[in-house]
Amino acid sequence: MFTIQSEDNIFEDFKRRSTKITKLDKLPKLDNLYLLFLSEFEGLQISSSIFIFGYEKALNENRYLEKNYPECSEQFWVIGAAGQGDEWFINKSNYLIYYYDHDLGEYENSAFDCLNISFLQFLQLAYLYKELEDYQDNHYDLNSETQLQFINAVNMLHKNLFDIYPFESF
């Protein structure tokens, strides 16, 4: 239970684009795995709090960001939504994943929360949360042992990631 997916099989359930994007010149230099995702797969929701934009949606969201929040756009690239107006970003220089809570108001670079994980780890995290959600759908109560197994799996991706993650799990 609560298995971290390998890089080799992380894209197994993703729907491929009908036409692969071969020219990524409209994109800044970003994490290679993220660029692979954009070029070959459609956007998708993995867990209730992690929806990853496909190529077209990512371009549109980032054009809006660049036009309205140029300082933010210099540092961050929007990669997805967390629901309720919150968003996921990748930092353009260190390629780490960040979260922005829309309740904080207008974008300010200092208000972004870093999860200290790569795009691959973000996908792995999303699948752990999906596995937890599926488990909770079939079990009324999570016992403390199951909760600890989940926490340990998440923290295998990065120390204290469970505590850093912006949403409560149980």
PDB file of N, CA and C in Angstrom, residues 53-104:
ATOM      1  N   PHE A  53      -1.935  20.998 -16.084  1.00  0.00           N
ATOM      2  CA  PHE A  53      -2.359  21.545 -17.362  1.00  0.00           C
ATOM      3  C   PHE A  53      -1.632  20.872 -18.520  1.00  0.00           C
ATOM      4  N   GLY A  54      -2.365  20.705 -19.613  1.00  0.00           N
ATOM      5  CA  GLY A  54      -1.758  20.289 -20.866  1.00  0.00           C
ATOM      6  C   GLY A  54      -1.079  21.484 -21.523  1.00  0.00           C
ATOM      7  N   TYR A  55      -0.499  21.254 -22.682  1.00  0.00           N
ATOM      8  CA  TYR A  55       0.298  22.259 -23.386  1.00  0.00           C
ATOM      9  C   TYR A  55      -0.463  23.569 -23.622  1.00  0.00           C
ATOM     10  N   GLU A  56      -1.631  23.496 -24.237  1.00  0.00           N
ATOM     11  CA  GLU A  56      -2.367  24.706 -24.605  1.00  0.00           C
ATOM     12  C   GLU A  56      -2.800  25.492 -23.376  1.00  0.00           C
ATOM     13  N   LYS A  57      -3.334  24.798 -22.381  1.00  0.00           N
ATOM     14  CA  LYS A  57      -3.786  25.456 -21.147  1.00  0.00           C
ATOM     15  C   LYS A  57      -2.594  26.087 -20.426  1.00  0.00           C
ATOM     16  N   ALA A  58      -1.470  25.389 -20.389  1.00  0.00           N
ATOM     17  CA  ALA A  58      -0.271  25.936 -19.745  1.00  0.00           C
ATOM     18  C   ALA A  58       0.179  27.217 -20.449  1.00  0.00           C
ATOM     19  N   LEU A  59       0.184  27.202 -21.784  1.00  0.00           N
ATOM     20  CA  LEU A  59       0.564  28.410 -22.523  1.00  0.00           C
ATOM     21  C   LEU A  59      -0.371  29.566 -22.202  1.00  0.00           C
ATOM     22  N   ASN A  60      -1.671  29.320 -22.231  1.00  0.00           N
ATOM     23  CA  ASN A  60      -2.646  30.379 -21.962  1.00  0.00           C
ATOM     24  C   ASN A  60      -2.514  30.932 -20.549  1.00  0.00           C
ATOM     25  N   GLU A  61      -2.387  30.052 -19.579  1.00  0.00           N
ATOM     26  CA  GLU A  61      -2.261  30.494 -18.184  1.00  0.00           C
ATOM     27  C   GLU A  61      -0.991  31.315 -17.983  1.00  0.00           C
ATOM     28  N   ASN A  62       0.083  30.900 -18.627  1.00  0.00           N
ATOM     29  CA  ASN A  62       1.350  31.607 -18.454  1.00  0.00           C
ATOM     30  C   ASN A  62       1.408  32.905 -19.245  1.00  0.00           C
ATOM     31  N   ARG A  63       0.687  33.000 -20.343  1.00  0.00           N
ATOM     32  CA  ARG A  63       0.570  34.284 -21.051  1.00  0.00           C
ATOM     33  C   ARG A  63      -0.147  35.295 -20.166  1.00  0.00           C
ATOM     34  N   TYR A  64      -1.213  34.836 -19.509  1.00  0.00           N
ATOM     35  CA  TYR A  64      -1.942  35.697 -18.573  1.00  0.00           C
ATOM     36  C   TYR A  64      -1.016  36.151 -17.441  1.00  0.00           C
ATOM     37  N   LEU A  65      -0.263  35.214 -16.894  1.00  0.00           N
ATOM     38  CA  LEU A  65       0.663  35.531 -15.806  1.00  0.00           C
ATOM     39  C   LEU A  65       1.703  36.557 -16.270  1.00  0.00           C
ATOM     40  N   GLU A  66       2.250  36.348 -17.448  1.00  0.00           N
ATOM     41  CA  GLU A  66       3.272  37.255 -17.980  1.00  0.00           C
ATOM     42  C   GLU A  66       2.716  38.657 -18.206  1.00  0.00           C
ATOM     43  N   LYS A  67       1.494  38.737 -18.702  1.00  0.00           N
ATOM     44  CA  LYS A  67       0.872  40.037 -18.988  1.00  0.00           C
ATOM     45  C   LYS A  67       0.513  40.786 -17.710  1.00  0.00           C
ATOM     46  N   ASN A  68      -0.030  40.071 -16.732  1.00  0.00           N
ATOM     47  CA  ASN A  68      -0.562  40.721 -15.539  1.00  0.00           C
ATOM     48  C   ASN A  68       0.377  40.716 -14.328  1.00  0.00           C
ATOM     49  N   TYR A  69       1.311  39.804 -14.308  1.00  0.00           N
ATOM     50  CA  TYR A  69       2.236  39.678 -13.169  1.00  0.00           C
ATOM     51  C   TYR A  69       3.641  39.371 -13.691  1.00  0.00           C
ATOM     52  N   PRO A  70       4.242  40.317 -14.419  1.00  0.00           N
ATOM     53  CA  PRO A  70       5.525  40.038 -15.071  1.00  0.00           C
ATOM     54  C   PRO A  70       6.644  39.636 -14.106  1.00  0.00           C
ATOM     55  N   GLU A  71       6.681  40.221 -12.912  1.00  0.00           N
ATOM     56  CA  GLU A  71       7.725  39.844 -11.948  1.00  0.00           C
ATOM     57  C   GLU A  71       7.582  38.386 -11.541  1.00  0.00           C
ATOM     58  N   CYS A  72       6.363  37.976 -11.319  1.00  0.00           N
ATOM     59  CA  CYS A  72       6.087  36.584 -10.956  1.00  0.00           C
ATOM     60  C   CYS A  72       6.432  35.666 -12.125  1.00  0.00           C
ATOM     61  N   SER A  73       6.070  36.082 -13.307  1.00  0.00           N
ATOM     62  CA  SER A  73       6.300  35.285 -14.509  1.00  0.00           C
ATOM     63  C   SER A  73       7.787  35.075 -14.797  1.00  0.00           C
ATOM     64  N   GLU A  74       8.622  36.001 -14.365  1.00  0.00           N
ATOM     65  CA  GLU A  74      10.064  35.839 -14.558  1.00  0.00           C
ATOM     66  C   GLU A  74      10.601  34.654 -13.760  1.00  0.00           C
ATOM     67  N   GLN A  75       9.982  34.381 -12.622  1.00  0.00           N
ATOM     68  CA  GLN A  75      10.483  33.343 -11.728  1.00  0.00           C
ATOM     69  C   GLN A  75       9.695  32.035 -11.804  1.00  0.00           C
ATOM     70  N   PHE A  76       8.393  32.121 -12.098  1.00  0.00           N
ATOM     71  CA  PHE A  76       7.537  30.940 -12.014  1.00  0.00           C
ATOM     72  C   PHE A  76       6.778  30.667 -13.307  1.00  0.00           C
ATOM     73  N   TRP A  77       6.461  29.386 -13.520  1.00  0.00           N
ATOM     74  CA  TRP A  77       5.660  28.910 -14.642  1.00  0.00           C
ATOM     75  C   TRP A  77       4.506  28.107 -14.051  1.00  0.00           C
ATOM     76  N   VAL A  78       3.270  28.490 -14.381  1.00  0.00           N
ATOM     77  CA  VAL A  78       2.099  27.774 -13.869  1.00  0.00           C
ATOM     78  C   VAL A  78       2.026  26.406 -14.531  1.00  0.00           C
ATOM     79  N   ILE A  79       1.913  25.345 -13.721  1.00  0.00           N
ATOM     80  CA  ILE A  79       1.812  23.997 -14.294  1.00  0.00           C
ATOM     81  C   ILE A  79       0.462  23.349 -14.024  1.00  0.00           C
ATOM     82  N   GLY A  80      -0.302  23.896 -13.065  1.00  0.00           N
ATOM     83  CA  GLY A  80      -1.570  23.249 -12.778  1.00  0.00           C
ATOM     84  C   GLY A  80      -2.370  23.959 -11.713  1.00  0.00           C
ATOM     85  N   ALA A  81      -3.504  23.364 -11.406  1.00  0.00           N
ATOM     86  CA  ALA A  81      -4.426  23.917 -10.421  1.00  0.00           C
ATOM     87  C   ALA A  81      -4.594  22.942  -9.261  1.00  0.00           C
ATOM     88  N   ALA A  82      -4.872  23.530  -8.115  1.00  0.00           N
ATOM     89  CA  ALA A  82      -5.099  22.720  -6.918  1.00  0.00           C
ATOM     90  C   ALA A  82      -6.560  22.782  -6.498  1.00  0.00           C
ATOM     91  N   GLY A  83      -7.380  23.443  -7.288  1.00  0.00           N
ATOM     92  CA  GLY A  83      -8.790  23.603  -6.951  1.00  0.00           C
ATOM     93  C   GLY A  83      -8.999  24.862  -6.127  1.00  0.00           C
ATOM     94  N   GLN A  84     -10.194  25.383  -6.148  1.00  0.00           N
ATOM     95  CA  GLN A  84     -10.566  26.558  -5.359  1.00  0.00           C
ATOM     96  C   GLN A  84      -9.722  27.795  -5.694  1.00  0.00           C
ATOM     97  N   GLY A  85      -9.097  27.818  -6.880  1.00  0.00           N
ATOM     98  CA  GLY A  85      -8.301  28.972  -7.286  1.00  0.00           C
ATOM     99  C   GLY A  85      -6.831  28.891  -6.936  1.00  0.00           C
ATOM    100  N   ASP A  86      -6.424  27.886  -6.177  1.00  0.00           N
ATOM    101  CA  ASP A  86      -5.011  27.702  -5.838  1.00  0.00           C
ATOM    102  C   ASP A  86      -4.290  27.081  -7.032  1.00  0.00           C
ATOM    103  N   GLU A  87      -2.966  27.300  -7.097  1.00  0.00           N
ATOM    104  CA  GLU A  87      -2.231  26.834  -8.278  1.00  0.00           C
ATOM    105  C   GLU A  87      -0.885  26.223  -7.911  1.00  0.00           C
ATOM    106  N   TRP A  88      -0.397  25.403  -8.844  1.00  0.00           N
ATOM    107  CA  TRP A  88       0.921  24.779  -8.754  1.00  0.00           C
ATOM    108  C   TRP A  88       1.839  25.438  -9.775  1.00  0.00           C
ATOM    109  N   PHE A  89       3.093  25.641  -9.394  1.00  0.00           N
ATOM    110  CA  PHE A  89       4.077  26.307 -10.241  1.00  0.00           C
ATOM    111  C   PHE A  89       5.377  25.518 -10.236  1.00  0.00           C
ATOM    112  N   ILE A  90       6.164  25.751 -11.276  1.00  0.00           N
ATOM    113  CA  ILE A  90       7.537  25.258 -11.292  1.00  0.00           C
ATOM    114  C   ILE A  90       8.441  26.489 -11.361  1.00  0.00           C
ATOM    115  N   ASN A  91       9.473  26.490 -10.545  1.00  0.00           N
ATOM    116  CA  ASN A  91      10.414  27.595 -10.535  1.00  0.00           C
ATOM    117  C   ASN A  91      11.302  27.477 -11.772  1.00  0.00           C
ATOM    118  N   LYS A  92      11.472  28.574 -12.483  1.00  0.00           N
ATOM    119  CA  LYS A  92      12.215  28.552 -13.745  1.00  0.00           C
ATOM    120  C   LYS A  92      13.722  28.392 -13.566  1.00  0.00           C
ATOM    121  N   SER A  93      14.233  28.609 -12.378  1.00  0.00           N
ATOM    122  CA  SER A  93      15.682  28.478 -12.205  1.00  0.00           C
ATOM    123  C   SER A  93      16.093  27.187 -11.505  1.00  0.00           C
ATOM    124  N   ASN A  94      15.330  26.743 -10.503  1.00  0.00           N
ATOM    125  CA  ASN A  94      15.727  25.514  -9.800  1.00  0.00           C
ATOM    126  C   ASN A  94      14.816  24.326 -10.112  1.00  0.00           C
ATOM    127  N   TYR A  95      13.750  24.568 -10.870  1.00  0.00           N
ATOM    128  CA  TYR A  95      12.797  23.540 -11.323  1.00  0.00           C
ATOM    129  C   TYR A  95      12.055  22.844 -10.179  1.00  0.00           C
ATOM    130  N   LEU A  96      12.008  23.470  -9.018  1.00  0.00           N
ATOM    131  CA  LEU A  96      11.252  22.897  -7.903  1.00  0.00           C
ATOM    132  C   LEU A  96       9.792  23.320  -7.997  1.00  0.00           C
ATOM    133  N   ILE A  97       8.933  22.540  -7.361  1.00  0.00           N
ATOM    134  CA  ILE A  97       7.491  22.792  -7.386  1.00  0.00           C
ATOM    135  C   ILE A  97       7.101  23.722  -6.240  1.00  0.00           C
ATOM    136  N   TYR A  98       6.247  24.688  -6.570  1.00  0.00           N
ATOM    137  CA  TYR A  98       5.749  25.659  -5.600  1.00  0.00           C
ATOM    138  C   TYR A  98       4.221  25.662  -5.624  1.00  0.00           C
ATOM    139  N   TYR A  99       3.661  26.119  -4.524  1.00  0.00           N
ATOM    140  CA  TYR A  99       2.208  26.220  -4.369  1.00  0.00           C
ATOM    141  C   TYR A  99       1.867  27.671  -4.055  1.00  0.00           C
ATOM    142  N   TYR A 100       0.738  28.138  -4.618  1.00  0.00           N
ATOM    143  CA  TYR A 100       0.252  29.477  -4.282  1.00  0.00           C
ATOM    144  C   TYR A 100      -1.203  29.393  -3.855  1.00  0.00           C
ATOM    145  N   ASP A 101      -1.471  29.924  -2.675  1.00  0.00           N
ATOM    146  CA  ASP A 101      -2.819  29.960  -2.108  1.00  0.00           C
ATOM    147  C   ASP A 101      -3.491  31.252  -2.554  1.00  0.00           C
ATOM    148  N   HIS A 102      -4.567  31.148  -3.307  1.00  0.00           N
ATOM    149  CA  HIS A 102      -5.227  32.342  -3.842  1.00  0.00           C
ATOM    150  C   HIS A 102      -5.796  33.233  -2.743  1.00  0.00           C
ATOM    151  N   ASP A 103      -5.998  32.696  -1.545  1.00  0.00           N
ATOM    152  CA  ASP A 103      -6.492  33.513  -0.432  1.00  0.00           C
ATOM    153  C   ASP A 103      -5.488  34.588  -0.023  1.00  0.00           C
ATOM    154  N   LEU A 104      -4.246  34.449  -0.467  1.00  0.00           N
ATOM    155  CA  LEU A 104      -3.222  35.447  -0.159  1.00  0.00           C
ATOM    156  C   LEU A 104      -3.350  36.682  -1.046  1.00  0.00           C
TER     157      LEU A 104
END
